[in-house]
Coordinates of C-alpha atoms and ligand atoms in Angstrom, one line a residue:
X1 CA 115.7 128.5 102.2
X2 CA 112.9 128.7 99.6
X3 CA 113.3 126.7 96.4
X4 CA 114.5 128.1 93.1
X5 CA 112.2 127.8 90.1
X6 CA 113.5 125.3 87.6
X7 CA 112.2 124.7 84.1
X8 CA 113.5 121.9 81.9
X9 CA 113.9 121.8 78.1
X10 CA 110.2 122.4 77.8
X11 CA 107.8 124.3 80.0
X12 CA 104.9 122.1 80.9
X13 CA 102.9 124.5 83.0
X14 CA 103.0 127.4 80.7
X15 CA 101.8 130.7 81.8
X16 CA 102.0 129.8 85.4
X17 CA 104.7 131.4 87.5
X18 CA 105.8 130.9 91.1
X19 CA 102.8 130.7 93.4
X20 CA 102.9 133.6 95.8
X21 CA 101.3 134.4 99.1
X22 CA 98.7 137.2 98.6
X23 CA 96.7 137.0 101.9
X24 CA 93.1 136.1 102.8
X25 CA 91.6 139.1 100.8
X26 CA 93.1 138.0 97.5
X27 CA 90.7 136.7 94.8
X28 CA 93.5 135.2 92.8
X29 CA 92.8 131.4 92.6
X30 CA 96.5 130.9 91.8
X31 CA 97.8 132.5 95.0
X32 CA 98.1 131.4 98.6
X33 CA 95.7 133.0 101.0
X34 CA 97.2 131.5 104.2
X35 CA 100.4 129.7 103.4
X36 CA 103.1 132.2 103.8
X37 CA 106.4 130.1 104.0
X38 CA 108.3 132.7 105.9
X39 CA 105.6 133.6 108.5
X40 CA 106.4 132.6 112.0
X41 CA 103.8 130.7 114.0
X42 CA 104.5 129.3 117.5
X43 CA 108.2 130.0 117.1
X44 CA 108.9 128.4 113.6
X45 CA 108.2 129.4 110.1
X46 CA 105.3 127.7 108.3
X47 CA 107.9 126.2 106.0
X48 CA 109.7 124.7 109.0
X49 CA 106.5 123.4 110.6
X50 CA 105.1 121.7 107.5
X51 CA 108.0 120.7 105.3
X52 CA 105.5 120.1 102.5
X53 CA 106.3 117.3 100.1
X54 CA 104.8 116.5 96.7
X55 CA 103.9 112.8 96.0
X56 CA 105.4 111.8 92.7
X57 CA 103.0 109.0 92.1
X58 CA 99.7 110.9 92.3
X59 CA 100.9 114.1 90.8
X60 CA 103.1 113.1 87.9
X61 CA 102.2 109.4 87.2
X62 CA 98.6 108.7 88.0
X63 CA 96.4 109.7 85.1
X64 CA 93.1 108.9 86.8
X65 CA 92.4 105.2 85.9
X66 CA 90.0 103.4 88.2
X67 CA 88.5 99.9 88.2
X68 CA 85.8 101.1 85.8
X69 CA 87.8 103.0 83.2
X70 CA 91.2 104.1 82.0
X71 CA 93.0 107.3 82.8
X72 CA 91.5 110.6 81.7
X73 CA 94.4 113.0 82.1
X74 CA 96.8 113.9 79.3
X75 CA 100.2 114.3 80.9
X76 CA 102.4 115.5 78.1
X77 CA 105.5 114.3 79.9
X78 CA 104.4 110.7 79.6
X79 CA 104.2 110.9 75.8
X80 CA 107.3 109.0 75.0
X81 CA 107.8 105.3 74.5
X82 CA 111.4 105.3 75.6
X83 CA 111.4 104.7 79.3
X84 CA 114.6 106.7 79.9
X85 CA 113.4 109.8 77.9
X86 CA 110.0 109.5 79.5
X87 CA 111.5 109.5 83.0
X88 CA 113.6 112.6 82.2
X89 CA 110.6 114.5 80.9
X90 CA 108.5 113.5 83.9
X91 CA 111.2 114.7 86.2
X92 CA 111.4 118.0 84.3
X93 CA 107.7 118.4 84.8
X94 CA 107.9 117.4 88.4
X95 CA 110.7 119.8 89.4
X96 CA 108.9 122.6 87.4
X97 CA 105.7 122.0 89.4
X98 CA 107.4 121.5 92.8
X99 CA 109.4 124.7 92.4
X100 CA 106.4 126.7 91.1
X101 CA 104.3 125.6 94.0
X102 CA 107.2 126.2 96.4
X103 CA 107.3 122.9 98.2
X104 CA 110.7 122.2 99.8
X105 CA 110.4 118.4 99.4
X106 CA 109.2 115.5 97.3
X107 CA 108.6 111.8 97.9
X108 CA 108.7 108.8 95.5
X109 CA 108.4 105.0 95.0
X110 CA 111.3 103.6 93.0
X111 CA 109.2 103.0 89.9
X112 CA 107.4 106.3 90.0
X113 CA 110.7 107.8 88.9
X114 CA 111.2 105.5 86.0
X115 CA 109.2 102.5 84.8
X116 CA 110.4 99.1 86.1
X117 CA 112.5 97.1 83.7
X118 CA 112.0 93.5 82.8
X119 CA 114.9 92.3 85.0
X120 CA 116.4 93.3 88.3
X121 CA 119.5 94.5 86.6
X122 CA 117.7 96.6 84.0
X123 CA 115.6 98.2 86.8
X124 CA 118.7 99.0 88.8
X125 CA 120.3 100.5 85.7
X126 CA 117.2 102.7 85.1
X127 CA 117.2 103.8 88.7
X128 CA 120.9 104.7 88.5
X129 CA 120.2 106.8 85.4
X130 CA 117.2 108.7 86.8
X131 CA 118.8 109.3 90.2
X132 CA 121.8 110.9 88.5
X133 CA 119.4 113.2 86.8
X134 CA 117.5 113.8 90.1
X135 CA 120.8 114.8 91.8
X136 CA 121.2 117.6 89.1
X137 CA 117.6 118.7 89.5
X138 CA 117.8 118.8 93.3
X139 CA 121.0 120.8 93.2
X140 CA 119.6 123.3 90.8
X141 CA 116.4 123.9 92.7
X142 CA 117.3 123.3 96.3
X143 CA 114.3 120.8 96.5
X144 CA 115.1 117.9 98.8
X145 CA 113.9 114.3 99.2
X146 CA 111.7 113.8 102.2
X147 CA 111.5 110.0 101.7
X148 CA 111.9 107.3 99.3
X149 CA 110.2 103.9 99.2
X150 CA 109.9 100.7 97.1
X151 CA 106.7 99.7 95.3
X152 CA 106.2 96.2 96.6
X153 CA 102.6 96.0 95.7
X154 CA 102.0 96.6 91.9
X155 CA 104.0 93.9 90.2
X156 CA 102.1 90.6 90.1
X157 CA 105.1 88.8 91.8
X158 CA 104.0 90.6 95.0
X159 CA 100.4 89.4 94.9
X160 CA 101.0 87.4 98.1
X161 CA 103.1 90.0 99.7
X162 CA 106.7 91.2 99.6
X163 CA 108.6 90.7 102.9
X164 CA 105.7 88.5 104.1
X165 CA 105.4 86.4 101.0
X166 CA 105.1 82.6 101.7
X167 CA 107.7 82.1 98.9
X168 CA 111.2 82.8 100.0
X169 CA 112.3 83.7 96.4
X170 CA 109.8 86.5 96.4
X171 CA 111.1 87.7 99.7
X172 CA 114.6 87.8 98.2
X173 CA 113.4 89.7 95.2
X174 CA 111.7 92.2 97.6
X175 CA 115.0 92.5 99.4
X176 CA 116.9 93.3 96.2
X177 CA 114.3 95.9 95.3
X178 CA 114.4 97.6 98.7
X179 CA 118.2 97.6 98.7
X180 CA 118.1 99.5 95.4
X181 CA 115.4 101.9 96.6
X182 CA 117.3 102.6 99.8
X183 CA 120.5 103.1 97.8
X184 CA 118.6 105.6 95.6
X185 CA 117.3 107.4 98.7
X186 CA 120.7 107.6 100.3
X187 CA 122.3 108.8 97.0
X188 CA 119.7 111.6 96.9
X189 CA 120.2 112.7 100.5
X190 CA 116.7 111.3 101.4
X191 CA 115.8 112.3 105.0
X192 CA 113.7 109.2 105.7
X193 CA 112.7 105.8 104.2
X194 CA 109.1 104.5 104.2
X195 CA 107.5 101.1 104.3
X196 CA 103.9 100.9 103.4
X197 CA 102.8 97.3 103.3
X198 CA 99.8 97.2 101.0
X199 CA 100.2 93.5 100.4
X200 CA 101.9 92.7 103.7
X201 CA 98.9 91.0 105.2
X202 CA 96.5 88.4 104.0
X203 CA 93.4 87.7 102.0
X204 CA 92.4 84.6 103.8
X205 CA 93.6 83.3 107.2
X206 CA 92.9 79.7 105.9
X207 CA 96.1 79.7 103.8
X208 CA 98.1 82.0 106.0
X209 CA 100.6 81.4 108.9
X210 CA 100.3 84.8 110.4
X211 CA 103.0 84.3 113.1
X212 CA 105.6 83.2 110.5
X213 CA 104.8 86.1 108.2
X214 CA 105.1 88.7 111.1
X215 CA 108.5 87.1 112.1
X216 CA 109.6 87.4 108.5
X217 CA 108.5 91.0 108.2
X218 CA 110.5 91.9 111.4
X219 CA 113.6 90.0 110.1
X220 CA 113.3 91.9 106.8
X221 CA 113.0 95.3 108.5
X222 CA 116.1 94.5 110.7
X223 CA 118.1 93.6 107.6
X224 CA 117.1 96.8 105.8
X225 CA 117.9 98.9 108.9
X226 CA 121.3 97.2 109.4
X227 CA 122.1 97.7 105.7
X228 CA 121.0 101.4 105.8
X229 CA 123.0 102.2 109.0
X230 CA 126.1 100.4 107.6
X231 CA 125.8 102.5 104.5
X232 CA 125.5 105.9 106.1
X233 CA 121.7 106.4 106.3
X234 CA 121.1 108.5 109.4
X235 CA 117.4 109.2 108.8
X236 CA 114.3 107.6 110.1
X237 CA 112.7 104.5 108.9
X238 CA 108.9 105.0 108.8
X239 CA 106.1 102.5 108.8
X240 CA 102.8 103.8 107.3
X241 CA 99.8 102.1 108.9
X242 CA 96.7 101.1 106.9
X243 CA 94.2 98.5 108.0
X244 CA 93.2 97.1 104.6
X245 CA 93.2 97.8 100.8
X246 CA 94.6 96.1 98.8
X247 CA 94.9 93.3 101.3
X248 CA 91.8 92.3 103.3
X249 CA 93.8 92.6 106.4
X250 CA 97.1 94.4 106.6
X251 CA 99.6 93.8 109.4
X252 CA 100.3 97.5 109.9
X253 CA 96.7 98.0 110.8
X254 CA 96.9 101.2 112.7
X255 CA 99.3 103.2 114.9
X256 CA 98.7 101.1 118.1
X257 CA 99.2 97.9 116.2
X258 CA 102.5 99.1 114.5
X259 CA 103.9 100.4 117.8
X260 CA 103.1 97.0 119.4
X261 CA 104.9 95.3 116.5
X262 CA 107.9 97.6 116.7
X263 CA 108.2 97.0 120.5
X264 CA 107.8 93.2 120.2
X265 CA 110.6 93.0 117.6
X266 CA 112.9 95.6 119.1
X267 CA 112.7 98.1 116.3
X268 CA 111.7 101.2 118.3
X269 CA 115.1 102.9 118.1
X270 CA 115.1 103.2 114.3
X271 CA 111.4 103.2 113.2
X272 CA 108.7 105.8 113.6
X273 CA 105.3 106.2 112.0
X274 CA 104.2 108.0 108.8
X275 CA 100.5 108.5 109.5
X276 CA 97.9 109.1 106.7
X277 CA 94.5 110.7 107.2
X278 CA 92.5 108.4 105.0
X279 CA 94.2 105.3 106.5
X280 CA 93.2 106.5 109.9
X281 CA 89.6 106.8 108.9
X282 CA 89.6 103.4 107.2
X283 CA 90.8 102.0 110.6
X284 CA 87.7 103.6 112.2
X285 CA 89.9 106.2 113.9
X286 CA 90.3 109.9 113.5
X287 CA 93.7 111.2 112.4
X288 CA 94.1 113.1 115.6
X289 CA 93.6 109.8 117.5
X290 CA 96.4 108.2 115.4
X291 CA 98.7 111.2 115.9
X292 CA 98.1 111.2 119.7
X293 CA 98.9 107.4 119.9
X294 CA 102.1 108.0 118.0
X295 CA 103.1 111.1 119.9
X296 CA 102.5 109.3 123.2
X297 CA 105.0 106.7 122.2
X298 CA 107.5 109.2 120.8
X299 CA 107.1 108.0 117.2
X300 CA 105.1 110.8 115.5
X301 CA 107.4 110.9 112.5
X302 CA 105.6 112.1 109.4
X303 CA 102.2 112.6 107.8
X304 CA 100.6 111.7 104.5
X305 CA 98.0 114.4 104.0
X306 CA 94.6 113.7 102.4
X307 CA 91.1 113.0 103.3
X308 CA 88.5 110.3 102.7
X309 CA 84.8 110.6 101.8
X310 CA 82.2 110.1 104.4
X311 CA 79.9 108.2 102.0
X312 CA 82.7 105.8 100.8
X313 CA 84.6 103.1 102.6
X314 CA 87.7 103.2 100.5
X315 CA 90.9 105.2 100.1
X316 CA 89.8 108.1 98.0
X317 CA 92.9 110.2 98.6
X318 CA 91.2 113.6 98.2
X319 CA 93.0 116.8 99.0
X320 CA 92.5 118.1 102.5
X321 CA 90.1 121.0 102.7
X322 CA 88.2 120.9 106.0
X323 CA 89.6 123.6 108.4
X324 CA 87.6 122.4 111.4
X325 CA 89.0 118.8 111.1
X326 CA 92.5 120.1 110.4
X327 CA 92.5 122.4 113.4
X328 CA 91.8 119.2 115.5
X329 CA 94.9 117.7 113.9
X330 CA 97.0 120.8 114.3
X331 CA 96.2 121.0 118.0
X332 CA 97.8 117.5 118.5
X333 CA 100.6 118.5 116.1
X334 CA 101.5 121.6 118.0
X335 CA 101.1 120.0 121.5
X336 CA 103.4 117.1 120.4
X337 CA 106.1 119.6 119.2
X338 CA 105.6 118.8 115.6
X339 CA 106.8 115.8 113.5
X340 CA 110.1 113.9 114.2
X341 CA 112.1 114.0 111.0
X342 CA 109.2 113.9 108.6
X343 CA 106.9 116.4 106.9
X344 CA 103.6 116.7 105.3
X345 CA 103.4 114.8 102.1
X346 CA 100.3 115.3 99.9
X347 CA 99.4 111.7 99.2
X348 CA 96.4 113.0 97.4
X349 CA 95.2 113.2 93.9
X350 CA 93.0 115.6 91.9
X351 CA 89.8 113.9 90.9
X352 CA 89.5 111.7 87.8
X353 CA 87.3 114.4 86.2
X354 CA 89.8 117.2 87.1
X355 CA 91.6 116.9 83.8
X356 CA 93.3 120.2 83.3
X357 CA 97.0 120.6 84.3
X358 CA 96.1 123.7 86.3
X359 CA 93.9 121.5 88.6
X360 CA 97.1 120.1 90.1
X361 CA 97.9 123.6 91.2
X362 CA 94.4 124.3 92.6
X363 CA 94.6 121.1 94.5
X364 CA 97.9 121.8 96.2
X365 CA 97.2 125.5 96.8
X366 CA 94.0 124.4 98.6
X367 CA 95.7 121.8 100.6
X368 CA 98.6 124.0 101.7
X369 CA 96.3 126.8 102.6
X370 CA 94.0 124.6 104.5
X371 CA 96.9 123.4 106.7
X372 CA 98.3 126.9 107.1
X373 CA 95.0 128.4 108.2
X374 CA 94.5 125.5 110.6
X375 CA 97.9 126.0 112.1
X376 CA 97.3 129.6 112.8
X377 CA 93.9 128.8 114.4
X378 CA 95.3 126.0 116.5
X379 CA 98.1 128.2 117.7
X380 CA 95.6 130.9 118.6
X381 CA 93.6 128.4 120.5
X382 CA 96.6 127.2 122.4
X383 CA 97.9 130.6 123.3
X384 CA 94.7 132.6 123.8
X385 CA 91.8 130.4 124.7
X386 CA 90.8 128.5 127.8
X387 CA 91.2 125.2 125.9
X388 CA 94.2 123.7 127.7
X389 CA 93.1 125.0 131.1
X390 CA 89.6 123.4 130.6
X391 CA 91.2 120.1 129.8
X392 CA 93.6 120.3 132.6
X393 CA 90.8 121.1 135.0
X394 CA 89.1 117.8 134.2
X395 CA 92.1 116.0 135.8
X396 CA 92.6 118.4 138.7
X397 CA 91.6 115.7 141.2
X398 CA 94.9 114.0 140.5
X399 CA 96.7 116.9 142.0
X400 CA 95.2 116.3 145.4
X401 CA 97.2 114.2 147.9
X402 CA 95.3 111.0 147.2
X403 CA 95.1 111.6 143.4
X404 CA 98.8 112.2 143.1
X405 CA 99.6 109.2 145.4
X406 CA 97.6 107.1 142.9
X407 CA 99.5 108.5 139.9
X408 CA 102.9 107.8 141.5
X409 CA 102.1 104.3 142.5
X410 CA 101.8 104.9 146.3
X411 CA 98.3 103.6 146.8
X412 CA 97.2 100.0 147.1
X413 CA 93.8 98.7 145.9
X414 CA 92.7 98.5 149.6
X415 CA 93.6 102.2 150.1
X416 CA 91.8 103.1 146.9
X417 CA 88.7 101.2 148.2
X418 CA 88.9 103.0 151.6
X419 CA 89.0 106.4 149.9
X420 CA 85.8 105.5 147.9
X421 CA 84.0 104.4 151.1
X422 CA 84.8 107.7 152.8
X423 CA 83.6 109.6 149.8
X424 CA 80.2 108.1 149.5
X425 CA 78.1 108.5 146.4
X426 CA 79.6 110.9 143.8
X427 CA 78.4 114.0 142.0
X428 CA 78.5 113.8 138.2
X429 CA 81.1 116.0 136.5
X430 CA 80.3 117.0 133.0
X431 CA 82.7 116.3 130.1
X432 CA 81.6 119.5 128.5
X433 CA 82.3 118.2 125.0
X434 CA 80.2 120.9 123.3
X435 CA 82.0 123.6 125.1
X436 CA 85.3 122.3 123.8
X437 CA 83.9 121.9 120.3
X438 CA 82.7 125.4 120.2
X439 CA 86.2 126.8 120.9
X440 CA 87.3 125.6 117.4
X441 CA 84.5 127.4 115.6
X442 CA 85.0 130.5 117.7
X443 CA 88.7 130.8 116.7
X444 CA 88.3 129.8 113.0
Ligands
LIG1 C1 98.7 103.8 99.7 C2 99.7 104.8 100.2 C3 101.0 104.7 99.6 C4 102.2 105.0 100.5 C5 103.5 104.8 100.0 O1 97.5 103.9 100.4 O2 99.4 105.6 101.0 O3 101.1 105.6 98.5 O4 102.1 106.4 101.0 O5 103.7 103.6 99.4
LIG2 CO1 100.4 107.2 101.9

């Protein structure tokens, strides 16, 4: 099911063909060393495990601007003042890149595809135009839409939030925008729809009624879900947790918080999580922690792949490149049976000073290879090492009569106390953390 190379009127990445798998011995920087789409690992092809997606916003829109200076990257597809023409050129460049790198999916915010208009109706017209074109591009290439979303954080009208804005008229505007973005997602056969609430939160609790805002967010999500289901959307709705940035405090803080919210407001049947590595670290967690929390609740839906920087406390969205850390992720990924409905979206950007178009290729080749290598190692660990047995052995006392009576709720606290009295003082049992850690290096 690999994608067919498509090039628009103009070739933007000239001299670059389809990126091929050449194996770990290859010196070719423009080839995969580990990502072999058709290779089977743990019963599925790599393509099926990962369902890699390209993030439209970072890869085709973001030119590297930061709070200290403007963009640095010359994206030739943006050189057009007519928003309709510009959007078409950008989409040509996008599908050329996506098919050359060989990713089966892409993801977008509504106004990544085409610039927002100056009225709701003009924006809707623009979206209609560009999604007609996207339908053609998807058909020609076989590339699919992993998820769509609405940008409810850039326009100044959302400075106090979208669904959680204290002004009802802004909430209504957000509703119209999400309706259009969900319609676009449905039209393009999108498999999922994402909510990331960058401004769904607060800057100061002094002027905020948190309970009211959370009730409003739940009401809004129910409305979107009901509308989607009534209009034939069968995919998942995902919430993407992040603790802060741009808001001081975001309501979708981390996986545990979101799961509590979904349970409280009766949304667990339709919503799962889209977890992002750098968001996990901002919440003072590891990504594998977030994945395990989601998997335990049956809502490990999708992943935004990137990494932060250990010296910085913000969302740097760098490409993943650390095999040791990724093996830790892939262990949880494989043990959870993979993602439910989602895929691995590179919500990552080449650095501001990586200004050549070819850098976009290096970045994605590196990210895909890092995941592929880690998947192979994690599978090797799970099939050939003592890892699972060692972990199981730590809990073996729960397989004894008393331990299993405890697990199944057959012991009272008095009985538990009596067992302790009979045992007397206990011998320490090592957690053997270093032994576990060494297994990863041994298999890398
Ligand atoms: C921001 C972020 C978003 C979401 C989609 O930190 O991750 O790009 O993935 O809105
Ligand atoms: Co993201």
